[in-house]
mmCIF file of C-alpha atoms and ligand atoms in Angstrom:
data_model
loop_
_atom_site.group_PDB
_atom_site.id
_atom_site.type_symbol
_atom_site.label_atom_id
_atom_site.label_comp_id
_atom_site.label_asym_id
_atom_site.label_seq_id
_atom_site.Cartn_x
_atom_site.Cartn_y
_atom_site.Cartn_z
ATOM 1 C CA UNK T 32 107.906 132.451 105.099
ATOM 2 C CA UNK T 33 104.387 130.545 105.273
ATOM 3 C CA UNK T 34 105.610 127.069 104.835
ATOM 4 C CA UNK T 35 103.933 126.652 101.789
ATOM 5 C CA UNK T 36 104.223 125.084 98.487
ATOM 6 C CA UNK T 37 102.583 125.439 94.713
ATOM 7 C CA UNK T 38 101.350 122.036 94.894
ATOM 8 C CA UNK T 39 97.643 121.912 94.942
ATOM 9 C CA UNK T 40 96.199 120.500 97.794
ATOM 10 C CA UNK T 41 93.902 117.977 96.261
ATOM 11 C CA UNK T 42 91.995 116.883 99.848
ATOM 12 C CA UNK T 43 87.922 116.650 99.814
ATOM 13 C CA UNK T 44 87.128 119.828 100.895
ATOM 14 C CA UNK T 45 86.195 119.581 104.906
ATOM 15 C CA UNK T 46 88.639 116.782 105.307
ATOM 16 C CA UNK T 47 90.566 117.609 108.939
ATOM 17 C CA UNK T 48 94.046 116.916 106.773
ATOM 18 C CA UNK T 49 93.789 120.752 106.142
ATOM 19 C CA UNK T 50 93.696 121.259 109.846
ATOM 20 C CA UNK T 51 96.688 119.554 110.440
ATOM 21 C CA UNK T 52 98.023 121.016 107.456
ATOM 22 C CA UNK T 53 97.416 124.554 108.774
ATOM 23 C CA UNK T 54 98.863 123.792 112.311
ATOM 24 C CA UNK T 55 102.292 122.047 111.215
ATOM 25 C CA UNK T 56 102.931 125.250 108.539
ATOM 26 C CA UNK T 57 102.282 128.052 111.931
ATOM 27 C CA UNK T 58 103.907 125.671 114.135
ATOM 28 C CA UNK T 59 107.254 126.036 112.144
ATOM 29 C CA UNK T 60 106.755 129.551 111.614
ATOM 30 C CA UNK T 61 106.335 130.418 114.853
ATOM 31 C CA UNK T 62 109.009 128.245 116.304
ATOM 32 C CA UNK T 63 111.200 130.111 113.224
ATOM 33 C CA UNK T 64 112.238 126.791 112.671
ATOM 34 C CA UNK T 65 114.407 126.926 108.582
ATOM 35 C CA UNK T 66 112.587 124.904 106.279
ATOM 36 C CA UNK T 67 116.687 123.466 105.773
ATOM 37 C CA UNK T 68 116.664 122.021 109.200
ATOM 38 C CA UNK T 69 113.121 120.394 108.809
ATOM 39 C CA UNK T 70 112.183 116.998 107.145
ATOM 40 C CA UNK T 71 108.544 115.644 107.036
ATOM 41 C CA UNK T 72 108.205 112.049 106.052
ATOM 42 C CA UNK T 73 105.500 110.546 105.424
ATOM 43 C CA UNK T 74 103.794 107.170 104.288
ATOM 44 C CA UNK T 75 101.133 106.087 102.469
ATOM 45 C CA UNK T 76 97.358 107.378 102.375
ATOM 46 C CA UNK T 77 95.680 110.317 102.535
ATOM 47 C CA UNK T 78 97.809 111.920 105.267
ATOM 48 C CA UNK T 79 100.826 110.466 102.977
ATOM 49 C CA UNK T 80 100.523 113.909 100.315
ATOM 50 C CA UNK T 81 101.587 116.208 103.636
ATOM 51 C CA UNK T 82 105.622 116.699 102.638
ATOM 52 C CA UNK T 83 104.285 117.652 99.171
ATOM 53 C CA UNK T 84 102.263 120.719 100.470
ATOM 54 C CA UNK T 85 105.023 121.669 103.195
ATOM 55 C CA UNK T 86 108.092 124.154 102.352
ATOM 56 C CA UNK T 87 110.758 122.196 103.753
ATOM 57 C CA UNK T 88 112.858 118.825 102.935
ATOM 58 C CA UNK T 89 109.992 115.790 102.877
ATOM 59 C CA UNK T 90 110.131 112.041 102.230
ATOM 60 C CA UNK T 91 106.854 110.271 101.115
ATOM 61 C CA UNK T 92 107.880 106.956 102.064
ATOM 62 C CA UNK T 93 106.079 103.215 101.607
ATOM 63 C CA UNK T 94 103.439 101.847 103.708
ATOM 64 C CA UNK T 95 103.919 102.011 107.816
ATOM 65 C CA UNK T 96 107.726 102.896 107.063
ATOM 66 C CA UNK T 97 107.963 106.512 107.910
ATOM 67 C CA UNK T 98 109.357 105.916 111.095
ATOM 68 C CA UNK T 99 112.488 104.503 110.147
ATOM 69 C CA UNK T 100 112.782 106.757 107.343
ATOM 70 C CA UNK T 101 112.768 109.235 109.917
ATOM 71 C CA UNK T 102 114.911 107.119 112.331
ATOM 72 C CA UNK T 103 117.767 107.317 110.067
ATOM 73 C CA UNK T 104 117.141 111.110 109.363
ATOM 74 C CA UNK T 105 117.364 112.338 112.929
ATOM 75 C CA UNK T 106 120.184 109.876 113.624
ATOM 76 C CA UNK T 107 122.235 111.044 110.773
ATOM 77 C CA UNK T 108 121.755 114.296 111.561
ATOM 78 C CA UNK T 109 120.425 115.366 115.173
ATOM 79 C CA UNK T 110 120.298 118.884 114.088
ATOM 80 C CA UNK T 111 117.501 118.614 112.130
ATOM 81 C CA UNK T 112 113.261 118.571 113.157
ATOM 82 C CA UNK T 113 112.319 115.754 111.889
ATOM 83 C CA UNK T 114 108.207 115.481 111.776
ATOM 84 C CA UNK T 115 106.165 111.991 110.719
ATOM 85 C CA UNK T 116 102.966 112.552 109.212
ATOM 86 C CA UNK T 117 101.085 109.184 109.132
ATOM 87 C CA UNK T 118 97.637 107.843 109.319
ATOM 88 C CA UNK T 119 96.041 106.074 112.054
ATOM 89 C CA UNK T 120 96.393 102.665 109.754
ATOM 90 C CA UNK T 121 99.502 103.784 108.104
ATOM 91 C CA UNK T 122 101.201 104.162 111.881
ATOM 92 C CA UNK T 123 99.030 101.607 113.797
ATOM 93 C CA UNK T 124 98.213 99.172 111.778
ATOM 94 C CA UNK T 125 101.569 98.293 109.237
ATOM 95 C CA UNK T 126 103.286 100.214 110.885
ATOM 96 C CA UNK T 127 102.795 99.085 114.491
ATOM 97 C CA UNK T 128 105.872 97.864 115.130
ATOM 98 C CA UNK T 129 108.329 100.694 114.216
ATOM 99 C CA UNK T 130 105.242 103.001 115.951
ATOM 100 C CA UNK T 131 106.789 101.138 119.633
ATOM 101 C CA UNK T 132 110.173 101.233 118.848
ATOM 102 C CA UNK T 133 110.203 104.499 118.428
ATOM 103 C CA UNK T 134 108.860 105.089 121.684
ATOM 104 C CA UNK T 135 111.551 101.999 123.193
ATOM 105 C CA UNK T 136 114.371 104.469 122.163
ATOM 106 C CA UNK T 137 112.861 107.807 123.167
ATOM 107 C CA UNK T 138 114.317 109.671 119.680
ATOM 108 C CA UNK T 139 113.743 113.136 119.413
ATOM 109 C CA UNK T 140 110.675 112.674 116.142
ATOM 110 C CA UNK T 141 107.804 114.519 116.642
ATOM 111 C CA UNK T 142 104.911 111.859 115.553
ATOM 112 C CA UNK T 143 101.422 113.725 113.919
ATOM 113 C CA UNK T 144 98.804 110.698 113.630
ATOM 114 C CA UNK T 145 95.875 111.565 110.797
ATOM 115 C CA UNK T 146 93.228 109.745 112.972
ATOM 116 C CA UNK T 147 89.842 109.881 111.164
ATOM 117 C CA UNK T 148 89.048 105.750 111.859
ATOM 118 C CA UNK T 149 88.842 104.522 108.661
ATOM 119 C CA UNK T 150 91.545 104.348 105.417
ATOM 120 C CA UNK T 151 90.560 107.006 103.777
ATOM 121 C CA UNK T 152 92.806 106.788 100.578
ATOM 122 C CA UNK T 153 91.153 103.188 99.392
ATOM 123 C CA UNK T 154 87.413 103.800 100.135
ATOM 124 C CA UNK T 155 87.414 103.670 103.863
ATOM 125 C CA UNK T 156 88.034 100.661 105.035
ATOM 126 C CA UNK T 157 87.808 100.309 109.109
ATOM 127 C CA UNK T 158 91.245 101.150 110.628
ATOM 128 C CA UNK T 159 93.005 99.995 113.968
ATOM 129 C CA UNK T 160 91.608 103.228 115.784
ATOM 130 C CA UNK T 161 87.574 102.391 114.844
ATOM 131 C CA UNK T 162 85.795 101.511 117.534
ATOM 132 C CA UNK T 163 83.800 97.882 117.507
ATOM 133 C CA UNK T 164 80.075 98.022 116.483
ATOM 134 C CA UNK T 165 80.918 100.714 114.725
ATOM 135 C CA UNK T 166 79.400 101.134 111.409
ATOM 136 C CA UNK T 167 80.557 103.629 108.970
ATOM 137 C CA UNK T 168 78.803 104.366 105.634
ATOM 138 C CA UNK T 169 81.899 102.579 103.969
ATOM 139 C CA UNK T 170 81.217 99.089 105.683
ATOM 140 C CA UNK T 171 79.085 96.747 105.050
ATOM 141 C CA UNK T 172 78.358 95.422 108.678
ATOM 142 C CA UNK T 173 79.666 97.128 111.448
ATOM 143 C CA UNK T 174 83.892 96.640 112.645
ATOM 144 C CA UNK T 175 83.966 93.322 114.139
ATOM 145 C CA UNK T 176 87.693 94.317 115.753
ATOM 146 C CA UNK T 177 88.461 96.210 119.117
ATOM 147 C CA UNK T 178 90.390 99.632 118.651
ATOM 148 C CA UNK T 179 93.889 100.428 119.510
ATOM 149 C CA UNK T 180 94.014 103.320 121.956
ATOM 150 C CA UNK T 181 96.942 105.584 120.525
ATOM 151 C CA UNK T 182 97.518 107.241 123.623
ATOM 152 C CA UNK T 183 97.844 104.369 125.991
ATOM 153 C CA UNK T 184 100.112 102.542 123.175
ATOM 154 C CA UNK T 185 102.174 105.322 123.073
ATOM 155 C CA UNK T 186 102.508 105.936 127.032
ATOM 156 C CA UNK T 187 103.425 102.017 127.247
ATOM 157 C CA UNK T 188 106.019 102.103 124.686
ATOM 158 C CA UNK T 189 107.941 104.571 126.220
ATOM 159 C CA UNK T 190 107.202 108.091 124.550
ATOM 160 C CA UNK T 191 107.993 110.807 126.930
ATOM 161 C CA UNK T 192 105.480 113.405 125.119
ATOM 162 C CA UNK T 193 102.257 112.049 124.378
ATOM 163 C CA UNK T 194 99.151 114.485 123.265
ATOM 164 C CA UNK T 195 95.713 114.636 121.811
ATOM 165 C CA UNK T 196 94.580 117.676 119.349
ATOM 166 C CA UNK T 197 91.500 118.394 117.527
ATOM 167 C CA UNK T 198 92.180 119.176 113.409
ATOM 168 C CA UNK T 199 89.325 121.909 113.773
ATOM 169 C CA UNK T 200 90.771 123.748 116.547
ATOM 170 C CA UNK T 201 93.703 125.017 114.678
ATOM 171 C CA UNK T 202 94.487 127.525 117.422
ATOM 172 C CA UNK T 203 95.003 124.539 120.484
ATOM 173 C CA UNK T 204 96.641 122.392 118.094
ATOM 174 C CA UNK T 205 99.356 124.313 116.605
ATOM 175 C CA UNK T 206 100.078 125.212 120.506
ATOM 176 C CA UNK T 207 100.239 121.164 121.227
ATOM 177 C CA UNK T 208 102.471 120.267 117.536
ATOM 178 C CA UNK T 209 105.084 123.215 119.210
ATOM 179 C CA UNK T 210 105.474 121.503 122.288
ATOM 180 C CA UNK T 211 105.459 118.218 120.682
ATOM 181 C CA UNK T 212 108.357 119.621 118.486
ATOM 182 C CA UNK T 213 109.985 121.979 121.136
ATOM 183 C CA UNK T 214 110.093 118.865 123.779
ATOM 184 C CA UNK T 215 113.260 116.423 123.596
ATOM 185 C CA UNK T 216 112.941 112.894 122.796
ATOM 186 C CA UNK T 217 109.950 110.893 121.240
ATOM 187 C CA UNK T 218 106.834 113.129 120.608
ATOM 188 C CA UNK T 219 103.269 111.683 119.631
ATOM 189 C CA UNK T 220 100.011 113.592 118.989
ATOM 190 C CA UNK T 221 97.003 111.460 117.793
ATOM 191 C CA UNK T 222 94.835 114.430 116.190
ATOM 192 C CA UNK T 223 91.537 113.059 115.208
ATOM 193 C CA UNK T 224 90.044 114.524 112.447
ATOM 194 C CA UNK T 225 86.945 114.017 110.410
ATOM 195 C CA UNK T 226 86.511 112.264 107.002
ATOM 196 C CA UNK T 227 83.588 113.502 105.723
ATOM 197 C CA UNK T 228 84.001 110.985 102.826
ATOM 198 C CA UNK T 229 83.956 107.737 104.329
ATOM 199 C CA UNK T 230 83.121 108.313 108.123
ATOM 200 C CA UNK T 231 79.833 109.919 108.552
ATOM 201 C CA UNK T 232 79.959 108.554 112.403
ATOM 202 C CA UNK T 233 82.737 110.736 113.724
ATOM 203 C CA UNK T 234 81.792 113.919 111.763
ATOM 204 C CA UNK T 235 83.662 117.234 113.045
ATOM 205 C CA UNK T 236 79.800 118.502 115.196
ATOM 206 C CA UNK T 237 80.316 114.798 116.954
ATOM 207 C CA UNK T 238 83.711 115.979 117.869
ATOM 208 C CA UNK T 239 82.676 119.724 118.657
ATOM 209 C CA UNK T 240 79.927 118.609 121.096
ATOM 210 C CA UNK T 241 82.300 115.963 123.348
ATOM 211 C CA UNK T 242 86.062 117.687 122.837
ATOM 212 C CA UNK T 243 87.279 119.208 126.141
ATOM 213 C CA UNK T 244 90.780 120.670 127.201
ATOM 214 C CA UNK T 245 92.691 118.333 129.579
ATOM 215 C CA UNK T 246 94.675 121.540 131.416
ATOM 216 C CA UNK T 247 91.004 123.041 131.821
ATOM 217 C CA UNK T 248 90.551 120.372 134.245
ATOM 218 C CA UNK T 249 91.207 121.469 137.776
ATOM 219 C CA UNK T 250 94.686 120.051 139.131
ATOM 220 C CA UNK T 251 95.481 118.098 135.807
ATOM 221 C CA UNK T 252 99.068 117.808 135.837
ATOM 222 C CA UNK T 253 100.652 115.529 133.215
ATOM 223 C CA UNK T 254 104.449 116.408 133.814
ATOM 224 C CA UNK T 255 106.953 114.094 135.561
ATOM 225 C CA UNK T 256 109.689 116.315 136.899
ATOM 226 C CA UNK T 257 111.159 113.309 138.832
ATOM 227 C CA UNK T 258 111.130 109.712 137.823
ATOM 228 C CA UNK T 259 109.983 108.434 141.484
ATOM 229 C CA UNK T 260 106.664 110.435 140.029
ATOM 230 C CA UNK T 261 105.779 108.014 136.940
ATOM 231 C CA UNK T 262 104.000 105.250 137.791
ATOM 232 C CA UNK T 263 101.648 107.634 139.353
ATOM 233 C CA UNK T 264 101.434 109.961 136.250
ATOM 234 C CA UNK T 265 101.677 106.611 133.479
ATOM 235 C CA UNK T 266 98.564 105.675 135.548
ATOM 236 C CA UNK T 267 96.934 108.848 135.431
ATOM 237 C CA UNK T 268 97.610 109.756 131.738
ATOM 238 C CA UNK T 269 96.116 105.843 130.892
ATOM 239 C CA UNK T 270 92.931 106.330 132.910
ATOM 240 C CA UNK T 271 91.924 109.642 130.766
ATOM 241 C CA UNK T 272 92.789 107.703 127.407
ATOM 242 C CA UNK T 273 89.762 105.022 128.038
ATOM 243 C CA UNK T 274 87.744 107.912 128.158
ATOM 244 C CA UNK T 275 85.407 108.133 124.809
ATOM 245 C CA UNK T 276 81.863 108.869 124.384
ATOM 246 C CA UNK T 277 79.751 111.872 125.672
ATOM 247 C CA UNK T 278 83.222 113.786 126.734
ATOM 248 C CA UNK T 279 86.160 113.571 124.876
ATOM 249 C CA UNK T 280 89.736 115.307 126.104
ATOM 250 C CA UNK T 281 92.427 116.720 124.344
ATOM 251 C CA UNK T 282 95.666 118.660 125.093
ATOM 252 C CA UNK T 283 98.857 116.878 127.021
ATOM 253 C CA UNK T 284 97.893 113.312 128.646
ATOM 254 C CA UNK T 285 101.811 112.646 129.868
ATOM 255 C CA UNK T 286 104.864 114.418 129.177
ATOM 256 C CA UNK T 287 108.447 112.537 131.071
ATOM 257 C CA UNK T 288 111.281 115.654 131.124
ATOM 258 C CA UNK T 289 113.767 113.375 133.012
ATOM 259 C CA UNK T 290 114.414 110.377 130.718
ATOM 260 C CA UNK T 291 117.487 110.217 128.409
ATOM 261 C CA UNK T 292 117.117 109.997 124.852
ATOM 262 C CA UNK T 293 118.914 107.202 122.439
ATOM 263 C CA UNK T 294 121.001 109.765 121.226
ATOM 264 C CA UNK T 295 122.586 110.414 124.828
ATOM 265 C CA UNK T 296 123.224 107.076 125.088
ATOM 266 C CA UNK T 297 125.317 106.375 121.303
ATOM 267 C CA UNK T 298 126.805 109.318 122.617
ATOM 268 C CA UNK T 299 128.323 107.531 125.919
ATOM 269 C CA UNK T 300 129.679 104.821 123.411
ATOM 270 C CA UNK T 301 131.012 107.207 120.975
ATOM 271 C CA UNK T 302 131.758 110.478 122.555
ATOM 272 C CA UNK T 303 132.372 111.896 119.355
ATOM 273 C CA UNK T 304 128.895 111.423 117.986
ATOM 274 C CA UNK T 305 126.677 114.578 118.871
ATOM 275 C CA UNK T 306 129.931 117.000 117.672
ATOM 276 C CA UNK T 307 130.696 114.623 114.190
ATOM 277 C CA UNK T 308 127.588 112.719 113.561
ATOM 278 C CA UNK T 309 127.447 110.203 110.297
ATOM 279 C CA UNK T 310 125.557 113.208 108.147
ATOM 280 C CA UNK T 311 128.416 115.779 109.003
ATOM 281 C CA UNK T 312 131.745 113.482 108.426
ATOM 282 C CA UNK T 313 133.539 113.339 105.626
ATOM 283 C CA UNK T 314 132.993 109.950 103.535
ATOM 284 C CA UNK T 315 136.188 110.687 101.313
ATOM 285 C CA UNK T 316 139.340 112.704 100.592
ATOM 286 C CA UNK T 317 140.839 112.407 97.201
ATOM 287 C CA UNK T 318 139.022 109.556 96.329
ATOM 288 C CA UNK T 319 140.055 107.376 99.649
ATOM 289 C CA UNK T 320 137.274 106.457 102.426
ATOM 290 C CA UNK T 321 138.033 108.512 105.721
ATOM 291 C CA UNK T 322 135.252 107.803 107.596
ATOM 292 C CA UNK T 323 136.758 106.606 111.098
ATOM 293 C CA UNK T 324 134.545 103.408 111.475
ATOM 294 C CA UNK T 325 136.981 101.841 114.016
ATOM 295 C CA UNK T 326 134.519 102.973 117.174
ATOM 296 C CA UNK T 327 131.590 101.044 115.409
ATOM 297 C CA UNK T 328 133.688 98.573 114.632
ATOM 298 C CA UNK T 329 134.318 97.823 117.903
ATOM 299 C CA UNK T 330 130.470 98.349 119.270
ATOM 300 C CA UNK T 331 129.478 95.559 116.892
ATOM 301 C CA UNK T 332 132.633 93.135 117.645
ATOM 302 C CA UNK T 333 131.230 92.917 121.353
ATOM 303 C CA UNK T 334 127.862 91.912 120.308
ATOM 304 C CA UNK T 335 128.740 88.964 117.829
ATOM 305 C CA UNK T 336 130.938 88.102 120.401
ATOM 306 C CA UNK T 337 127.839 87.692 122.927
ATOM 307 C CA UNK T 338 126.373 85.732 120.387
ATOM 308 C CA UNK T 339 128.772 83.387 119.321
ATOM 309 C CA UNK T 340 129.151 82.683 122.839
HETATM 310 FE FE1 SF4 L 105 90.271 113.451 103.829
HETATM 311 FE FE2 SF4 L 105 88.784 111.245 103.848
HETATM 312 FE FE3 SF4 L 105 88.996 112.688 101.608
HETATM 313 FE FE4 SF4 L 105 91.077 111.289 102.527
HETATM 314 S S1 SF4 L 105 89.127 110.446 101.779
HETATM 315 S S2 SF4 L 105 91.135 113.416 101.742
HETATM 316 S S3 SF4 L 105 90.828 111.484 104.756
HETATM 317 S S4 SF4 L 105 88.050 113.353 103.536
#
């Protein structure tokens, strides 16, 4: 099992989505993860084709939406790996939003962000990750807007895995997309990758000359094994993500093992919900409803209550 499909890969040849592509297929292999227990969802742009090329369940969603998609996926069903493929405008531009609440309720999704700077799909337009000043061979003055910075976005809304990968170095990141999969609750890795259409700036020998491992870096330790040691490791994790320019680090900026997921906590309101979750309860018998909505019933009954009040 190679995780892949008959559908031709239709990419620019050099594009870093094959990178990615390459990683997420030996990742699942090698975790010997079914392709019945794993959904990719996607959105829209280049990065948006990835569920088409994967052997497994996929959803190519609409514009900055693949988070919920996947929301209601892994809430439905915990069992499964759920995996969003997005863009860097796809997830921080339109898609902001659901990007941090994601992160807010620590959900075990393992996030892949396309980042190549620009939108590659309609001609390369400057995206929320370019740099300002920066002037691509698709824009007509250079990007008048500051950049997000994926990592410390992530960190700040609450995602308790948060990594950087190279596309070219399909060896380091397949080993960061496992963790990223293998670690519970809300997973990011923002994997730049070139476009060698429409961003002749950030080419893949600009990356090879700067990248450097993070856990080559003597006493880098980006794992909180007790919450008293956050702030101290949120701190450390945000420092590295300012730095850009003549060095440029990958591998695992923070990664929180001690915080509870969302699903732990529907579980304290229903106890029943990690056993019988919605995707595995009967919706009828004989043609009558049996689902046992009474416990949701009553979750929902205290919060009109609050605000009627
Ligand atoms: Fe890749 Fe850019 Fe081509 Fe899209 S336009 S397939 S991101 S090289």
């Amino acid at each position: 099992m190679d995780y892949k499909t008959d559908v031709w890969v239709d990419w620019c040849p050099g594009c870093g989505d094959f990178g990615i592509l390459t990683g997420v297929q030996r990742a699942l292999k090698e975790l010997e993860i079914p392709p019945w227990r794993t959904v990719i969802v996607s959105g829209i742009g280049c990065s948006g084709k990835t569920p088409h090329f994967i052997y497994a369940y996929g959803v190519h969603t609409l514009h900055g939406r693949a988070i919920p998609f996947a929301t209601g996926i892994k809430m439905s069903n915990p069992d499964l790996t759920v995996i969003v493929d997005g863009g860097d405008g796809d997830l921080l531009g339109i898609g902001a939003g659901h990007f941090v609440a994601l992160g807010r309720r620590n959900l075990d999704i393992t996030v892949l962000i396309h980042d190549n700077q620009v939108y590659g799909l309609t001609k390369g337009q400057a995206s929320p990750t370019l740099p300002a000043g920066v002037q691509t061979k698709s824009l007509p003055k250079p990007n008048l807007q500051d950049p997000v910075n994926p990592i410390a976005l992530a960190i700040t809304s609450g995602y308790t895995f948060v990594a950087r990968a190279f596309a070219m170095d399909i060896e380091h990141l397949t080993s960061i997309i496992k963790r990223a999969i293998n670690h519970k609750g809300a997973a990011v890795v923002d994997i730049l990758q070139p476009c060698v259409t429409y961003n002749n700036i950030y080419t893949t020998q600009w990356y090879r000359k700067r990248v450097y491992k993070l856990e080559d870096e003597p006493g880098w330790d980006p794992v909180v094994r007790n919450p008293s040691e956050r702030p101290m490791k949120i701190a450390k994790a945000i420092e590295k993500a300012w730095e850009w320019g003549d060095r440029v680090p990958v591998g695992v900026f923070y990664e929180d093992k001690t915080k509870d997921t969302i699903l732990d906590r529907i579980q304290n309101y229903i106890p029943t919900y990690k056993e019988k979750p919605p995707a595995k309860q009967e919706i009828s018998v004989g043609g009558k409803p049996v689902v046992d909505s009474e416990t949701f019933k009553e979750i929902f009954k205290s919060y009109i209550i609050r605000v009627r009040k």
